[in-house]
Coordinates of C-alpha atoms and ligand atoms in Angstrom, one line a residue:
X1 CA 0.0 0.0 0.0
X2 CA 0.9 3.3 -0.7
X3 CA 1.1 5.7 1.6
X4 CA -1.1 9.1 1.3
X5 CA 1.5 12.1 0.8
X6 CA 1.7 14.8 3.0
X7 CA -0.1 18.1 2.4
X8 CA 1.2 21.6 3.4
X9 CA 0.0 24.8 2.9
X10 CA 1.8 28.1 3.2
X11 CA -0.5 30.8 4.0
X12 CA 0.0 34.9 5.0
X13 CA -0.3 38.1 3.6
X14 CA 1.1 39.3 0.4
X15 CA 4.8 40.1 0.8
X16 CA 4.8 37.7 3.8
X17 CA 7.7 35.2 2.8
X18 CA 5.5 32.6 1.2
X19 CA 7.1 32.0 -1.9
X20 CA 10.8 32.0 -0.3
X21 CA 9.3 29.5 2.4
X22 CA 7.9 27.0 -0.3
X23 CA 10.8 27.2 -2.2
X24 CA 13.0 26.2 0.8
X25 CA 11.1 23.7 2.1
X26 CA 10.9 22.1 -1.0
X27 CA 15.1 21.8 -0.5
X28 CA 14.5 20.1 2.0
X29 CA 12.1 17.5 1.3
X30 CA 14.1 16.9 -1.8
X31 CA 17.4 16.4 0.8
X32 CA 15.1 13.6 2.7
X33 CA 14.6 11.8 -0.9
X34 CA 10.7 12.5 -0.2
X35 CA 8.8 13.4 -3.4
X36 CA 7.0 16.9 -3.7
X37 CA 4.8 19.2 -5.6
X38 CA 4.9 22.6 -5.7
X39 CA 1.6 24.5 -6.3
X40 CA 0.5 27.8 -6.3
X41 CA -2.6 30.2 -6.2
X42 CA -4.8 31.2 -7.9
X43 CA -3.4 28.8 -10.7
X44 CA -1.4 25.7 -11.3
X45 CA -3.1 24.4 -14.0
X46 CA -3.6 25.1 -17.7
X47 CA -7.8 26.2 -16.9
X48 CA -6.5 27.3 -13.4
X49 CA -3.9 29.7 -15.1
X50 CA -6.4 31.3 -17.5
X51 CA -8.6 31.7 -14.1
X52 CA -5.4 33.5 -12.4
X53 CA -5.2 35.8 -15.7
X54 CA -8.6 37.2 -15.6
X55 CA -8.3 37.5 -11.5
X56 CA -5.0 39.4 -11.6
X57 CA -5.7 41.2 -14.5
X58 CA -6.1 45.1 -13.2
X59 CA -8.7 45.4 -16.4
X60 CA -11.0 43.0 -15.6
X61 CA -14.5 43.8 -14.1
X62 CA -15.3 41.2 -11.4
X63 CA -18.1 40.6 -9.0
X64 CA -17.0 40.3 -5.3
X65 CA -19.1 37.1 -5.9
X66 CA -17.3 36.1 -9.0
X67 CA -14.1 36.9 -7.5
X68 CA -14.8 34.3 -4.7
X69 CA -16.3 31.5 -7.0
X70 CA -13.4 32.3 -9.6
X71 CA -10.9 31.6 -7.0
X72 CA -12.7 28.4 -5.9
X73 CA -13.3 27.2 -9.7
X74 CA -9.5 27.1 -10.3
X75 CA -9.0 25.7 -6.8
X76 CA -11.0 23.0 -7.5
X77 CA -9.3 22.3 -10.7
X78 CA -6.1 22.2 -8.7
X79 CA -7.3 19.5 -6.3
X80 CA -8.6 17.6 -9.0
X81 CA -5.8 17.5 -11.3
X82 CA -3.2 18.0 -9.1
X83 CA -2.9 18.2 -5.8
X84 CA -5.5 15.0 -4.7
X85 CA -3.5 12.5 -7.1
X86 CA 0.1 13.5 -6.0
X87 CA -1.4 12.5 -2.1
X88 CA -2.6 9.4 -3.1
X89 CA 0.4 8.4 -5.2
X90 CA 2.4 9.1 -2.3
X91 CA 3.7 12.5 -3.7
X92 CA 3.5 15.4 -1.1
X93 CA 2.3 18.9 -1.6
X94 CA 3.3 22.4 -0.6
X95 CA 1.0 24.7 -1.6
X96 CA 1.9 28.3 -1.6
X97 CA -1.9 29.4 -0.6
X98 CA -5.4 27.5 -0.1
X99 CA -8.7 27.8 1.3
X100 CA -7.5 30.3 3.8
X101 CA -6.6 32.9 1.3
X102 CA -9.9 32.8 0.0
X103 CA -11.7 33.2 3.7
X104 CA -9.6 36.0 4.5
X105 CA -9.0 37.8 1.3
X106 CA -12.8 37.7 0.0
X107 CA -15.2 36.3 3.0
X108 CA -13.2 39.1 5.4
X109 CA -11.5 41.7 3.5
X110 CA -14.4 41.4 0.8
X111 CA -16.8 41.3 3.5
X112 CA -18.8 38.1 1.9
X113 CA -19.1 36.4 5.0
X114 CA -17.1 33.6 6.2
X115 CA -19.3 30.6 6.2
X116 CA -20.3 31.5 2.7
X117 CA -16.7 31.2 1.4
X118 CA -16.3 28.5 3.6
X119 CA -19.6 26.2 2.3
X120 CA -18.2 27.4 -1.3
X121 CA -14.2 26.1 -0.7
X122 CA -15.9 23.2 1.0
X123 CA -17.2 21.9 -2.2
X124 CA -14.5 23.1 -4.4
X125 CA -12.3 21.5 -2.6
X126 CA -14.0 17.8 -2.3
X127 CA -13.1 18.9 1.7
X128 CA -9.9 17.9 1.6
X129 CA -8.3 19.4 4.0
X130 CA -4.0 20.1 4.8
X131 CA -1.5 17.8 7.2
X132 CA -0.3 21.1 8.6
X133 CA -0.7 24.9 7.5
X134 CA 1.8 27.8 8.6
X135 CA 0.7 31.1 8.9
X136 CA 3.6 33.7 7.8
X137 CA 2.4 36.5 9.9
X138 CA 3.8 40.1 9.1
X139 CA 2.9 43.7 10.0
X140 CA 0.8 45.2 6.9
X141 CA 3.6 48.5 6.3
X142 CA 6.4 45.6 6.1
X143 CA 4.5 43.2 4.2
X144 CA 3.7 46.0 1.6
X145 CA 6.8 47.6 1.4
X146 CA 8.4 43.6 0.2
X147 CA 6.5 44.0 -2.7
X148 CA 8.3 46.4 -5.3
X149 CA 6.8 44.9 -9.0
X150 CA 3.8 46.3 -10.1
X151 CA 0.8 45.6 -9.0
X152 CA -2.1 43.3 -9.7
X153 CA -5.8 43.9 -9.6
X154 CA -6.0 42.5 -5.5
X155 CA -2.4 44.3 -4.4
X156 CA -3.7 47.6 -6.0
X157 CA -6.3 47.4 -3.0
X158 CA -5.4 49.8 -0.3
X159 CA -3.7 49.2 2.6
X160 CA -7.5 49.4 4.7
X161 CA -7.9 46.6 2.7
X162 CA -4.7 44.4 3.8
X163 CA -4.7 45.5 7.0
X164 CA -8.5 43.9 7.1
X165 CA -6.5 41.0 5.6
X166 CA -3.9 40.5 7.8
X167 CA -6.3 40.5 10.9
X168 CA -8.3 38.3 9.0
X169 CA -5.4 35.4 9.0
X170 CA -4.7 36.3 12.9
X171 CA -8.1 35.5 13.6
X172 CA -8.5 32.4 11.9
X173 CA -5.4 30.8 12.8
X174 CA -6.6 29.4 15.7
X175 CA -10.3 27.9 14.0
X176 CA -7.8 26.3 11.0
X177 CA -4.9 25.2 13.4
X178 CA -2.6 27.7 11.4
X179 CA 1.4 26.9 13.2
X180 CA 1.7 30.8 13.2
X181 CA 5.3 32.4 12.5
X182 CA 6.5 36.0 12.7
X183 CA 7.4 37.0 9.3
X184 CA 10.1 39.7 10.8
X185 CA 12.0 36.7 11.6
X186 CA 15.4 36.0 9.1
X187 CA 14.6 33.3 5.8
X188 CA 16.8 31.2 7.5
X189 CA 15.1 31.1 11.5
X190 CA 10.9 31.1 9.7
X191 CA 13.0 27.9 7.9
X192 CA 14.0 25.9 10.4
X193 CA 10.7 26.9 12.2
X194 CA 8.6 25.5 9.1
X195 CA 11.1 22.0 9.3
X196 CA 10.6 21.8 13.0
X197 CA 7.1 21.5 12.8
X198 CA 6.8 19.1 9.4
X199 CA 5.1 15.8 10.0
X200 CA 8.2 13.4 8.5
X201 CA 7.0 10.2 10.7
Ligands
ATP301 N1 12.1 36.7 6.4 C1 12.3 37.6 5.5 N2 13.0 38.8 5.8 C2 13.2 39.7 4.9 N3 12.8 39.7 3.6 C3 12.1 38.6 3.2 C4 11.9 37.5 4.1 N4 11.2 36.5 3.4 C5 11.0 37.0 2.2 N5 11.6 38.2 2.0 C6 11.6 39.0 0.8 O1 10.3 39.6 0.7 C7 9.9 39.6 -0.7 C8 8.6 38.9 -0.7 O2 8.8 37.5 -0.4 P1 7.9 36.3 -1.1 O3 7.8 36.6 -2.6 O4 8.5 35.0 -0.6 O5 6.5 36.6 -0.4 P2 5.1 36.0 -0.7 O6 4.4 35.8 0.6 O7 5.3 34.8 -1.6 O8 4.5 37.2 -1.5 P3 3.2 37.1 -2.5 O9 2.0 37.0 -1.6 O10 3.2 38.5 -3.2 O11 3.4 36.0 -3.5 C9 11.0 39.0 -1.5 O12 11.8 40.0 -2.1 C10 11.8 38.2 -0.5 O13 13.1 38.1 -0.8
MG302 MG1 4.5 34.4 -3.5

């Protein structure tokens, strides 16, 4: 028998340290000989990436609504193509983003509601639920001021907005089990904080 993969999810603010995280935790797994997936949101597919285009795209002309069952369309596309058949072939998965973004970013900084985007997600998602999920927390001025590119259609939202965001994530941690970590920390310490607390047994 096969046994499932693990699944962990990466979660925080924009600017938080996400993308560095996933990419050093996959180092590591791939230093233990364990077999990983990378994924990331919105996206991650072929469908899921034309989703992502139209979301990020500062032109487009999107529904809160939409914007919460576009994000749970190409999340569901990502469980079913992806990220459900990695776990059962044994495969983990670090995904850079799941269901929490969508509660906090449109149930709570949207204002939707969060059992709404929560009934949605739970569909979209077949309920399948992560191993572990970290939650990069980081001060909204820092977490801002990390992102230099341009922005897309959710970072040109104001900093009301990701301030609603970031409380958002604080206040949910302890519902979703979120292993919180303090984004001011170094790469390397929010690392070996992420390793520490990874299921290998
Ligand atoms: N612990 C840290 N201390 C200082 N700078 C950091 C830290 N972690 C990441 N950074 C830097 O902050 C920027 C944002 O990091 P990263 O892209 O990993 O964040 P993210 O959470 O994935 O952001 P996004 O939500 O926009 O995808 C990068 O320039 C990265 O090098
Ligand atoms: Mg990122």
């Amino acid at each position: 028998m096969v046994l499932r993969g693990k699944f962990i999810v990466i979660e925080g603010p924009d600017g938080a340290g996400k993308t560095t995280q996933s990419k050093l935790l996959s180092q590591f797994l791939h230093s233990k000989g364990i077999k990983y997936l990378y994924t990331r949101e919105p996206g991650g597919t072929k469908t899921g990436d034309k989703i992502r285009d139209i979301l990020l795209n500062p032109e487009s002309k999107i529904s809160n609504m939409a914007e919460c069952l576009l994000y749970a369309s190409a999340r569901a596309q990502l469980v079913n193509e992806i990220i459900q058949p990695a776990l059962n072939e044994g495969t983990w998965v670090i995904a850079d983003r799941y269901l929490h973004s969508s509660i906090v970013y449109q149930g709570m900084g949207l204002d939707l509601g969060i059992d709404i985007v929560e009934d949605i997600n739970k569909i979209a998602t077949t309920g399948l639920m992560p191993d572990v999920t970290f939650l990069i927390d980081l001060d909204t001025n820092t977490s801002l001021g990390r992102i230099n590119r341009s922005k897309d259609r959710i970072e040109s939202r104001g900093e009301v907005y990701f301030r609603k965001v970031r409380e958002g994530y604080l206040n949910l941690a302890e519902k979703y089990g979120m292993i919180k970590i303090d984004g001011n920390k170094s790469v390397e310490e929010i690392s070996l904080e992420l390793i520490k607390n990874i299921p290998l047994k």
